[in-house]
Coordinates of C-alpha atoms in Angstrom, one line a residue:
M1 CA -2.7 23.9 15.9
Y2 CA 1.3 24.6 15.6
T3 CA 3.2 26.6 13.1
E4 CA 6.1 24.5 11.4
Q5 CA 8.5 26.5 8.8
G6 CA 5.8 29.3 8.9
V7 CA 2.8 27.1 7.7
S8 CA -0.1 26.5 10.2
V9 CA -1.0 22.5 10.8
T10 CA -3.9 21.0 12.2
T11 CA -3.0 18.1 14.0
H12 CA -5.7 16.0 12.1
W13 CA -5.2 12.1 13.3
W14 CA -3.8 11.3 10.2
R15 CA -0.7 13.2 10.1
H16 CA 1.0 10.9 13.1
A17 CA -1.0 7.3 12.3
A18 CA 0.0 4.1 13.0
I19 CA -2.2 2.4 10.1
Y20 CA -2.3 -1.2 9.5
Q21 CA -2.7 -2.9 6.4
I22 CA -4.6 -6.3 5.9
Y23 CA -4.6 -8.0 2.6
V24 CA -8.1 -9.9 3.7
R25 CA -6.9 -12.8 2.2
S26 CA -4.0 -14.1 4.2
F27 CA -5.1 -12.5 7.2
A28 CA -7.5 -14.2 9.2
D29 CA -10.2 -17.4 7.8
G30 CA -13.1 -17.2 10.0
D31 CA -14.8 -20.2 7.6
G32 CA -12.2 -23.4 7.4
D33 CA -11.8 -22.6 3.7
G34 CA -8.4 -21.8 3.4
T35 CA -9.4 -17.8 2.4
G36 CA -9.1 -15.1 4.8
D37 CA -12.7 -13.5 5.2
L38 CA -14.0 -10.6 7.1
A39 CA -15.2 -12.9 10.4
G40 CA -11.9 -13.6 10.7
V41 CA -11.2 -9.9 10.8
R42 CA -13.3 -9.4 13.2
S43 CA -12.1 -12.3 15.3
R44 CA -8.9 -10.4 15.4
L45 CA -9.5 -7.1 16.0
P46 CA -9.0 -7.3 20.2
Y47 CA -5.5 -8.6 18.2
L48 CA -5.4 -5.1 16.6
R49 CA -5.6 -2.5 19.3
E50 CA -3.6 -4.6 21.4
L51 CA -1.1 -4.6 18.6
G52 CA -1.1 -0.1 19.3
V53 CA -2.1 0.4 16.0
D54 CA -4.6 3.5 15.4
A55 CA -6.3 2.5 12.0
L56 CA -7.0 -0.6 9.8
W57 CA -6.5 -0.4 5.6
F58 CA -8.3 -3.0 4.0
N59 CA -6.7 -4.2 0.5
P60 CA -10.1 -4.4 -1.9
W61 CA -12.5 -6.6 -0.6
Y62 CA -15.3 -5.8 -3.6
T63 CA -17.2 -8.4 -5.9
S64 CA -14.2 -9.6 -8.0
P65 CA -13.2 -12.8 -10.3
M66 CA -10.4 -12.0 -8.5
A67 CA -7.8 -11.8 -12.2
D68 CA -5.3 -9.5 -9.7
G69 CA -6.4 -10.6 -6.5
G70 CA -9.4 -7.9 -6.0
Y71 CA -8.0 -5.1 -8.1
D72 CA -10.0 -6.1 -10.5
V73 CA -14.0 -4.9 -9.0
A74 CA -17.2 -6.0 -10.9
D75 CA -18.8 -4.4 -8.1
Y76 CA -17.5 -1.4 -5.7
R77 CA -21.0 -1.6 -4.0
D78 CA -20.6 -4.6 -2.1
I79 CA -18.4 -7.6 -0.6
D80 CA -17.3 -11.0 -2.5
P81 CA -18.9 -13.9 -1.5
L82 CA -15.3 -15.5 -0.9
F83 CA -15.2 -12.3 2.2
G84 CA -18.7 -12.5 3.2
T85 CA -21.5 -10.0 3.0
L86 CA -21.8 -6.4 2.6
A87 CA -23.8 -6.6 6.1
E88 CA -21.0 -8.2 7.8
A89 CA -18.5 -5.5 6.3
E90 CA -20.8 -2.5 7.8
L91 CA -20.8 -4.7 11.1
L92 CA -17.0 -4.8 10.9
I93 CA -16.8 -1.1 9.9
G94 CA -18.9 -0.6 13.5
E95 CA -16.5 -3.1 15.9
A96 CA -13.4 -1.2 14.6
H97 CA -14.2 2.0 15.7
E98 CA -15.5 0.6 18.8
H99 CA -11.7 -1.1 19.6
G100 CA -10.5 2.7 18.9
L101 CA -9.7 1.8 15.0
R102 CA -10.5 3.6 12.5
V103 CA -11.1 2.0 9.1
L104 CA -9.7 3.1 5.4
I105 CA -10.7 1.7 1.8
D106 CA -9.2 0.6 -1.0
L107 CA -10.5 2.2 -4.2
V108 CA -9.6 1.6 -7.4
P109 CA -10.6 3.8 -10.0
N110 CA -8.8 3.1 -12.4
H111 CA -9.8 0.6 -14.3
C112 CA -13.0 -2.2 -13.5
S113 CA -13.4 -5.9 -13.8
D114 CA -14.3 -6.9 -17.5
Q115 CA -17.2 -8.7 -15.9
H116 CA -18.1 -5.0 -14.3
D117 CA -21.5 -4.7 -15.8
W118 CA -20.6 -1.5 -17.7
F119 CA -17.8 -3.6 -19.5
R120 CA -20.3 -6.4 -20.4
E121 CA -22.5 -3.2 -21.3
A122 CA -19.6 -1.7 -23.7
L123 CA -19.1 -5.4 -25.6
A124 CA -22.4 -6.4 -26.6
A125 CA -23.6 -2.7 -27.5
G126 CA -21.0 -2.8 -30.4
P127 CA -18.9 -0.4 -31.8
G128 CA -19.5 3.3 -31.2
S129 CA -21.9 2.6 -28.9
P130 CA -22.4 5.5 -25.7
E131 CA -21.4 2.4 -23.4
R132 CA -18.2 1.9 -25.5
E133 CA -17.1 5.6 -24.5
R134 CA -16.7 4.7 -20.7
F135 CA -13.5 2.9 -21.5
W136 CA -10.8 3.8 -23.9
F137 CA -12.0 1.5 -27.4
V138 CA -10.1 2.5 -30.0
P139 CA -9.4 1.5 -33.4
G140 CA -6.2 -0.6 -34.5
R141 CA -3.0 1.0 -36.4
G142 CA -1.7 -0.9 -40.1
P143 CA -3.6 -2.9 -42.4
G144 CA -7.6 -4.0 -41.2
G145 CA -6.3 -2.2 -37.6
G146 CA -4.3 -5.7 -36.4
L147 CA -2.2 -3.5 -35.2
P148 CA -2.4 -2.1 -31.5
P149 CA -3.8 1.8 -31.3
N150 CA -0.2 2.8 -29.6
D151 CA 2.9 1.5 -28.4
W152 CA 2.2 1.4 -24.8
T153 CA 2.8 -1.3 -22.2
S154 CA 1.1 -3.2 -19.1
Y155 CA 2.6 -3.0 -16.3
F156 CA 2.1 -6.2 -15.5
G157 CA 4.1 -7.1 -18.8
G158 CA 2.8 -6.9 -23.0
S159 CA 0.7 -4.8 -24.3
A160 CA -1.4 -2.9 -23.2
W161 CA -4.2 -3.2 -25.9
T162 CA -6.5 -6.2 -26.3
R163 CA -8.8 -6.6 -29.5
V164 CA -12.2 -7.6 -29.2
T165 CA -14.1 -9.8 -31.4
E166 CA -17.5 -8.5 -31.9
A167 CA -20.9 -10.6 -32.1
D168 CA -20.4 -11.5 -35.5
G169 CA -17.3 -13.1 -35.3
T170 CA -15.5 -10.3 -37.1
A171 CA -12.4 -8.3 -35.3
G172 CA -13.3 -4.9 -33.5
P173 CA -11.6 -2.4 -32.0
W174 CA -9.3 -2.4 -29.2
Y175 CA -9.5 -1.9 -25.4
L176 CA -7.4 -0.1 -23.4
H177 CA -5.7 -2.4 -19.7
M178 CA -2.6 -0.6 -18.3
F179 CA -2.4 -3.9 -15.9
A180 CA -3.8 -7.5 -16.7
P181 CA -6.9 -7.4 -20.0
E182 CA -9.4 -9.0 -17.3
Q183 CA -9.0 -4.9 -15.7
P184 CA -9.6 -2.3 -18.9
D185 CA -9.2 1.4 -18.3
L186 CA -12.3 3.7 -17.5
N187 CA -12.1 6.5 -19.1
W188 CA -12.4 9.5 -17.0
E189 CA -13.6 12.2 -19.8
H190 CA -16.6 10.7 -19.2
P191 CA -19.1 12.8 -16.8
E192 CA -20.5 9.2 -15.9
V193 CA -17.3 8.1 -14.9
R194 CA -17.0 10.6 -12.7
A195 CA -20.7 10.9 -11.5
E196 CA -20.5 7.1 -10.4
F197 CA -17.6 7.0 -8.4
E198 CA -18.6 9.8 -7.0
D199 CA -21.7 8.5 -6.0
I200 CA -19.8 5.3 -4.9
L201 CA -17.4 7.7 -2.2
R202 CA -20.2 8.6 -0.6
F203 CA -21.7 5.2 -0.7
W204 CA -19.0 4.3 1.6
L205 CA -18.7 7.2 3.6
D206 CA -22.7 6.5 4.6
R207 CA -21.7 3.6 6.0
G208 CA -19.3 5.0 8.6
V209 CA -15.8 4.1 6.6
D210 CA -12.9 7.1 7.7
G211 CA -11.2 7.6 4.0
F212 CA -10.2 6.0 1.3
R213 CA -6.8 4.6 -0.1
I214 CA -6.5 5.6 -3.6
D215 CA -4.5 2.5 -6.3
V216 CA -2.9 3.7 -9.2
A217 CA -4.0 7.5 -7.9
H218 CA -2.0 9.1 -10.5
G219 CA -2.7 7.0 -13.5
L220 CA -6.6 7.9 -13.6
A221 CA -6.3 10.8 -17.1
K222 CA -4.6 10.0 -20.0
K223 CA -3.2 12.6 -22.8
P224 CA -5.0 13.6 -24.9
G225 CA -4.8 11.6 -28.7
L226 CA -3.4 8.7 -26.5
P227 CA 0.7 9.6 -27.8
D228 CA 2.7 7.3 -28.4
V229 CA 5.3 7.1 -25.5
G230 CA 8.2 6.6 -28.1
P231 CA 12.1 4.9 -28.5
D232 CA 13.4 7.5 -25.8
P233 CA 10.6 8.3 -23.5
D234 CA 10.7 11.1 -20.7
I235 CA 9.7 9.7 -17.6
T236 CA 8.6 12.6 -16.0
D237 CA 6.2 13.1 -19.1
L238 CA 4.6 9.7 -20.0
P239 CA 1.4 10.0 -21.8
Y240 CA -0.3 7.6 -19.4
Q241 CA 0.3 9.0 -16.2
D242 CA 0.4 11.7 -13.8
C243 CA -1.6 13.8 -16.6
D244 CA -3.3 17.5 -15.4
A245 CA -6.9 16.6 -15.7
V246 CA -6.1 14.1 -12.6
H247 CA -5.8 17.0 -10.2
D248 CA -9.8 18.1 -11.2
I249 CA -11.3 14.3 -9.8
Y250 CA -9.4 15.1 -6.6
R251 CA -10.9 18.4 -5.9
S252 CA -13.8 17.3 -7.2
W253 CA -13.9 14.1 -4.2
R254 CA -11.9 16.7 -1.2
K255 CA -15.1 18.7 -1.9
I256 CA -17.6 15.6 -0.8
L257 CA -15.2 14.1 1.8
D258 CA -14.9 17.2 3.8
T259 CA -18.9 17.4 3.5
Y260 CA -18.8 14.7 6.4
D261 CA -17.6 15.0 9.9
G262 CA -15.1 12.4 11.5
D263 CA -12.0 14.1 9.8
R264 CA -12.1 11.5 6.6
T265 CA -8.8 11.4 5.3
F266 CA -7.7 10.6 1.5
V267 CA -4.0 8.3 0.7
G268 CA -3.1 8.0 -2.4
E269 CA -0.7 5.5 -4.2
V270 CA 1.8 8.0 -6.2
W271 CA 4.7 6.6 -7.5
L272 CA 6.5 9.2 -9.3
P273 CA 9.9 9.5 -10.8
T274 CA 10.6 13.3 -8.7
P275 CA 8.8 14.6 -5.2
E276 CA 8.1 17.5 -7.0
Q277 CA 5.6 15.0 -9.1
S278 CA 4.0 13.2 -6.6
A279 CA 3.6 16.8 -3.5
R280 CA 1.5 18.3 -6.6
Y281 CA -1.5 15.5 -5.2
L282 CA -1.1 17.0 -2.0
R283 CA -2.2 20.6 -2.0
P284 CA -4.8 22.0 0.8
D285 CA -7.6 20.8 -1.9
E286 CA -6.5 17.3 -3.4
L287 CA -5.7 13.9 -1.0
H288 CA -4.4 14.2 2.3
S289 CA -1.0 12.6 2.0
A290 CA 0.5 9.7 -0.2
F291 CA 3.0 6.6 0.0
N292 CA 6.7 7.1 0.5
F293 CA 7.5 4.7 -2.3
D294 CA 11.5 6.2 -2.4
F295 CA 11.6 5.2 1.6
L296 CA 10.2 1.4 0.5
C297 CA 12.8 0.6 -2.2
C298 CA 16.1 3.1 -0.5
A299 CA 19.1 0.6 0.6
W300 CA 19.9 0.1 4.4
D301 CA 22.4 3.1 4.0
A302 CA 22.7 5.5 6.6
D303 CA 23.3 8.3 3.5
V304 CA 20.7 6.8 1.6
L305 CA 18.7 6.7 3.9
R306 CA 19.6 10.1 5.6
R307 CA 18.7 11.8 1.8
V308 CA 15.6 10.3 1.5
V309 CA 14.0 11.6 4.8
E310 CA 15.8 14.9 3.8
E311 CA 14.4 15.2 0.7
T312 CA 11.0 13.4 2.1
F313 CA 10.6 16.6 4.0
A314 CA 11.7 18.7 1.7
G315 CA 9.2 17.8 -0.8
H316 CA 6.2 17.9 1.6
A317 CA 6.4 21.1 3.6
P318 CA 5.5 22.8 -0.2
V319 CA 1.9 22.1 0.7
G320 CA 2.2 21.9 4.4
A321 CA 0.9 17.4 4.1
P322 CA 2.8 15.0 6.1
P323 CA 5.0 12.5 5.6
T324 CA 4.5 8.4 5.6
W325 CA 6.7 5.7 6.6
V326 CA 6.1 2.1 5.2
L327 CA 9.1 -0.5 4.7
S328 CA 6.3 -3.3 3.3
N329 CA 3.4 -3.4 1.1
H330 CA 1.4 -6.0 -0.9
D331 CA 3.0 -5.6 -3.9
T332 CA 6.7 -5.7 -3.0
I333 CA 9.1 -8.5 -1.4
R334 CA 9.2 -8.6 2.4
H335 CA 12.0 -6.5 4.1
V336 CA 13.3 -8.7 6.1
T337 CA 14.0 -10.6 2.6
R338 CA 15.6 -7.5 0.8
Y339 CA 17.4 -5.9 3.4
G340 CA 19.3 -10.0 3.8
R341 CA 20.7 -9.1 0.8
E342 CA 23.9 -7.9 -0.9
D343 CA 22.2 -5.1 -2.2
T344 CA 19.2 -4.1 -0.7
S345 CA 17.5 -1.4 -2.1
F346 CA 14.0 -2.5 -4.0
D347 CA 13.0 -1.7 -7.5
M348 CA 9.5 -2.8 -9.1
G349 CA 11.4 -3.4 -12.4
D350 CA 13.6 -6.2 -11.2
K351 CA 12.2 -7.4 -7.9
R352 CA 15.0 -9.6 -8.2
L353 CA 13.1 -12.6 -5.9
L354 CA 15.1 -15.6 -6.0
D355 CA 18.0 -12.9 -4.5
P356 CA 19.9 -14.7 -1.6
S357 CA 19.7 -13.3 1.6
D358 CA 20.9 -14.1 5.3
P359 CA 17.7 -14.2 7.2
V360 CA 19.2 -13.4 10.4
L361 CA 20.8 -10.6 9.2
G362 CA 17.9 -9.2 8.2
R363 CA 16.1 -9.8 10.8
R364 CA 17.9 -7.3 12.9
R365 CA 17.9 -4.7 10.3
A366 CA 14.3 -5.0 10.1
R367 CA 14.6 -4.4 13.9
A368 CA 16.2 -1.8 13.7
A369 CA 14.1 -0.1 10.4
A370 CA 10.9 -0.7 12.7
L371 CA 12.6 2.0 15.0
L372 CA 13.8 4.2 12.6
T373 CA 9.6 4.0 11.0
L374 CA 7.9 4.5 14.1
S375 CA 9.8 7.1 15.4
L376 CA 10.3 9.3 12.8
P377 CA 7.5 12.4 12.4
G378 CA 4.5 11.8 10.2
G379 CA 2.1 8.9 9.3
V380 CA 3.2 4.9 9.4
Y381 CA 2.0 1.7 7.8
V382 CA 3.1 -1.7 9.4
Y383 CA 1.6 -4.6 6.5
Q384 CA 0.6 -7.4 8.4
G385 CA 3.2 -9.9 9.4
D386 CA 5.7 -7.0 9.3
E387 CA 5.6 -6.7 13.2
L388 CA 6.1 -11.0 13.0
G389 CA 9.4 -10.5 11.1
L390 CA 8.1 -12.4 8.4
P391 CA 10.0 -13.3 5.5
E392 CA 9.4 -13.4 1.5
V393 CA 7.9 -16.6 0.4
Q394 CA 10.3 -17.6 -2.1
D395 CA 9.5 -21.1 -2.8
L396 CA 6.2 -20.9 -4.1
P397 CA 5.2 -23.9 -5.8
D398 CA 4.5 -22.3 -10.0
A399 CA 1.1 -24.3 -9.9
L400 CA 0.2 -22.2 -7.4
I401 CA 1.2 -18.6 -7.9
Q402 CA -1.9 -16.4 -9.1
D403 CA -0.8 -13.4 -9.4
P404 CA -1.1 -12.6 -13.2
T405 CA 2.1 -10.9 -13.4
F406 CA 3.7 -14.7 -13.6
V407 CA 1.6 -15.5 -16.2
R408 CA 2.1 -12.7 -18.5
S409 CA 6.0 -12.0 -18.0
G410 CA 6.2 -15.9 -18.8
G411 CA 7.2 -17.0 -15.3
A412 CA 10.5 -14.0 -15.6
D413 CA 8.8 -12.2 -12.9
R414 CA 7.8 -14.7 -10.6
G415 CA 4.6 -11.9 -8.6
R416 CA 4.1 -11.0 -5.5
D417 CA 2.8 -14.1 -3.9
G418 CA 5.6 -14.5 -2.1
C419 CA 4.3 -11.2 0.1
R420 CA 0.6 -12.6 0.2
V421 CA 1.3 -15.8 2.1
P422 CA -1.7 -16.9 5.2
L423 CA -0.9 -15.6 8.2
P424 CA 1.0 -17.9 11.1
W425 CA -1.6 -18.1 14.3
N426 CA 0.2 -20.3 16.3
G427 CA 2.1 -23.2 15.9
S428 CA -0.4 -26.1 15.3
G429 CA -2.3 -27.2 12.8
A430 CA -2.0 -27.5 9.0
S431 CA -2.9 -23.8 8.8
L432 CA -1.1 -22.4 11.8
G433 CA -4.1 -20.9 13.2
F434 CA -5.0 -19.0 10.2
S435 CA -8.1 -21.1 9.8
P436 CA -9.9 -23.0 12.8
E437 CA -10.1 -26.5 13.0
P438 CA -11.5 -28.5 11.6
A439 CA -10.4 -26.7 8.5
T440 CA -12.2 -27.5 5.4
A441 CA -9.7 -26.6 2.8
S442 CA -6.2 -25.9 3.0
P443 CA -5.1 -22.5 3.2
W444 CA -5.2 -20.6 -0.4
L445 CA -1.2 -19.9 0.0
P446 CA 0.9 -22.4 1.4
Q447 CA 2.5 -21.6 4.1
P448 CA 6.5 -22.2 4.9
A449 CA 6.9 -25.1 8.1
D450 CA 9.2 -22.7 9.7
W451 CA 6.7 -20.2 10.5
A452 CA 5.0 -22.0 13.3
A453 CA 8.3 -20.4 15.3
L454 CA 6.9 -16.9 13.9
S455 CA 3.8 -17.5 14.8
V456 CA 1.9 -14.9 17.0
A457 CA 1.5 -17.9 19.8
A458 CA 5.0 -18.0 20.0
Q459 CA 6.2 -14.1 19.9
E460 CA 3.3 -12.8 22.2
S461 CA 5.0 -14.6 25.5
D462 CA 8.3 -13.9 24.1
P463 CA 9.5 -9.8 25.6
D464 CA 12.6 -10.1 22.5
S465 CA 10.3 -11.4 19.9
F466 CA 9.2 -9.0 16.6
L467 CA 5.8 -8.7 18.1
S468 CA 6.8 -7.5 21.4
L469 CA 9.3 -4.7 19.9
Y470 CA 6.6 -3.2 18.4
R471 CA 3.9 -3.4 20.7
A472 CA 6.2 -1.6 22.9
A473 CA 7.0 1.2 20.1
L474 CA 3.8 1.5 19.5
A475 CA 3.1 2.3 22.7
L476 CA 6.2 4.3 23.1
R477 CA 5.5 6.2 19.8
R478 CA 1.7 6.6 20.7
E479 CA 2.3 7.8 24.3
R480 CA 5.6 10.2 23.4
L481 CA 6.1 11.0 19.3
A482 CA 2.2 11.3 18.2
V483 CA 1.9 14.5 19.8
L484 CA 4.8 16.4 19.1
P485 CA 5.7 18.9 16.1
E486 CA 6.0 17.2 12.6
S487 CA 10.5 18.1 12.7
L488 CA 13.6 16.5 13.7
T489 CA 17.3 17.8 14.6
W490 CA 19.7 16.3 13.1
V491 CA 22.9 14.8 14.9
D492 CA 26.0 13.4 14.1
A493 CA 26.8 10.4 15.7
G494 CA 29.9 9.1 13.9
P495 CA 29.8 7.7 10.1
G496 CA 27.4 5.1 8.8
T497 CA 24.5 6.6 11.6
V498 CA 21.1 7.8 11.0
C499 CA 20.4 10.0 14.3
F500 CA 18.3 13.1 15.2
D501 CA 16.2 14.6 17.6
R502 CA 12.5 15.2 18.3
D503 CA 11.2 17.9 20.8
G504 CA 10.9 16.7 24.5
G505 CA 14.7 15.0 24.6
F506 CA 13.8 11.7 22.6
R507 CA 16.6 10.4 20.2
C508 CA 16.5 8.4 18.0
V509 CA 20.2 6.2 17.1
V510 CA 20.4 3.9 14.0
N511 CA 23.8 1.7 13.7
A512 CA 23.8 0.9 10.3
S513 CA 27.4 0.8 9.5
E514 CA 29.9 -2.3 10.2
S515 CA 31.2 -1.6 13.9
A516 CA 29.2 -0.6 16.9
V517 CA 28.9 3.9 18.1
A518 CA 28.8 4.9 21.0
L519 CA 25.8 6.1 22.8
P520 CA 25.7 9.3 24.6
E521 CA 26.3 9.8 28.7
G522 CA 23.7 10.0 30.6
A523 CA 20.6 9.2 28.4
D524 CA 18.2 6.8 29.3
V525 CA 17.3 3.7 26.8
L526 CA 13.3 3.1 26.1
I527 CA 13.8 0.6 23.4
A528 CA 16.7 -0.8 21.0
S529 CA 16.1 -3.0 18.4
G530 CA 18.3 -6.0 19.9
P531 CA 21.7 -6.2 23.3
L532 CA 23.6 -3.2 23.7
T533 CA 26.8 -3.8 25.4
D534 CA 28.8 -1.0 27.3
G535 CA 27.1 2.0 26.2
E536 CA 27.6 1.2 22.5
L537 CA 25.5 0.7 19.9
P538 CA 26.7 -2.6 18.0
P539 CA 25.8 -1.8 13.3
D540 CA 22.5 -2.9 12.3
T541 CA 20.8 -1.7 15.7
A542 CA 18.5 1.4 16.5
V543 CA 17.3 2.9 20.3
W544 CA 15.7 5.2 20.9
L545 CA 17.2 7.2 23.6
S546 CA 15.5 9.9 26.6
L547 CA 18.3 12.5 27.0

């Protein structure tokens, strides 16, 4: 135990863990069919152990029609045949533990698949049936109910409502889907929905998972009556997110989790406008942590970076929760590409996926950003391929894009497939080692030919590679930083810099300016993101020092 700002804090593993995100479909293919699977992950566990992370977070591996990459779940208690079997998942959990790696899995409670038994039963049962009460089936407005029940729009574009055609061919009510029509929203006011997910939690906890990442954690509850958003909405008070009832759900889940040994944890996907709103999810009887999207979205600018770090600590301190730091994930543009742009910020509403990017500049800044995130107090998430310096793939052929946002936006939003391209493990073969040779199919998304030079095999023996930087930094982080108090002291290292000290004589300096900055005399360099010259830190470079 230690005391931070008057709050007694227990040093649970998740407060300082480095967690590696695995998008199973694109990580490693074990059977040669062009799709990543659990066999592929199991074969790469030694790589993940050597990388130096503490835990693995798996995107959804459940049975799914894959209308939204597995976030349309048809069966929460089984594994999709694309990825393997439930027995393989159980083996993977056990083998990961043997390698010293904890396992978090994605839970998707806001919506399910239109192929889920519940939704099929609801359609078959007809209007007014108890089966439909598990979802949001609502009569339409206007003549004959021909207009949607309200003005809500889907996060994927278009209306959030789809009208049902009944078995007799007549037009029925509308059902709510805040994402794709194949993802009907569940009605969390219904006791059967709550009971079902409590049982799903126990199902996977009994199989040894160490926790859950909760998808759309802010969206489960809706305002009573499903009111219109209106022409000039208050973004802090939208009727389909951050409703008070959601907190009772997480308090009930926390009670279940706390009955299991092994220090299990929840991390929430909480995208909200203010730190105060997000902090409510992190109260001691709710979720343990949440993703720091303000940090992911902020520009490569020293003042902005420092402000976001300060606001993160200020927002988390009242509830005693640890901050988290993340640069990329499966929904956003890879930060190597983002940092090479003129505008280095990120906005989910306008991803600017085709903006030009300087790859040399982006890689240099991404290396510096890696040292920044890995040195900050709290937990850190590494999206698969970040450790290889992979860029966004911006030229995927339209015919191969599978993200539903591409179709629903009429091609205006090219979607998220560019950050989901399968990993390159070596420089040879049709799939760069993603699939075993001879493979029976090409990777589900094509890899750029120049990724051979970014493969694991090409980087692991190069001391100056991205992979070597991550391995060294993760090792130092575990040895020197993970056990320290969750606090830092800011240091003025000159304009355009982010500089702070942590206990034990550790200093991180990030130069985000256009000029070199002097390093303190007598400091030992622990690791640098790029070459240093004459005691100076070049632009867009970071260094860890021992004072």
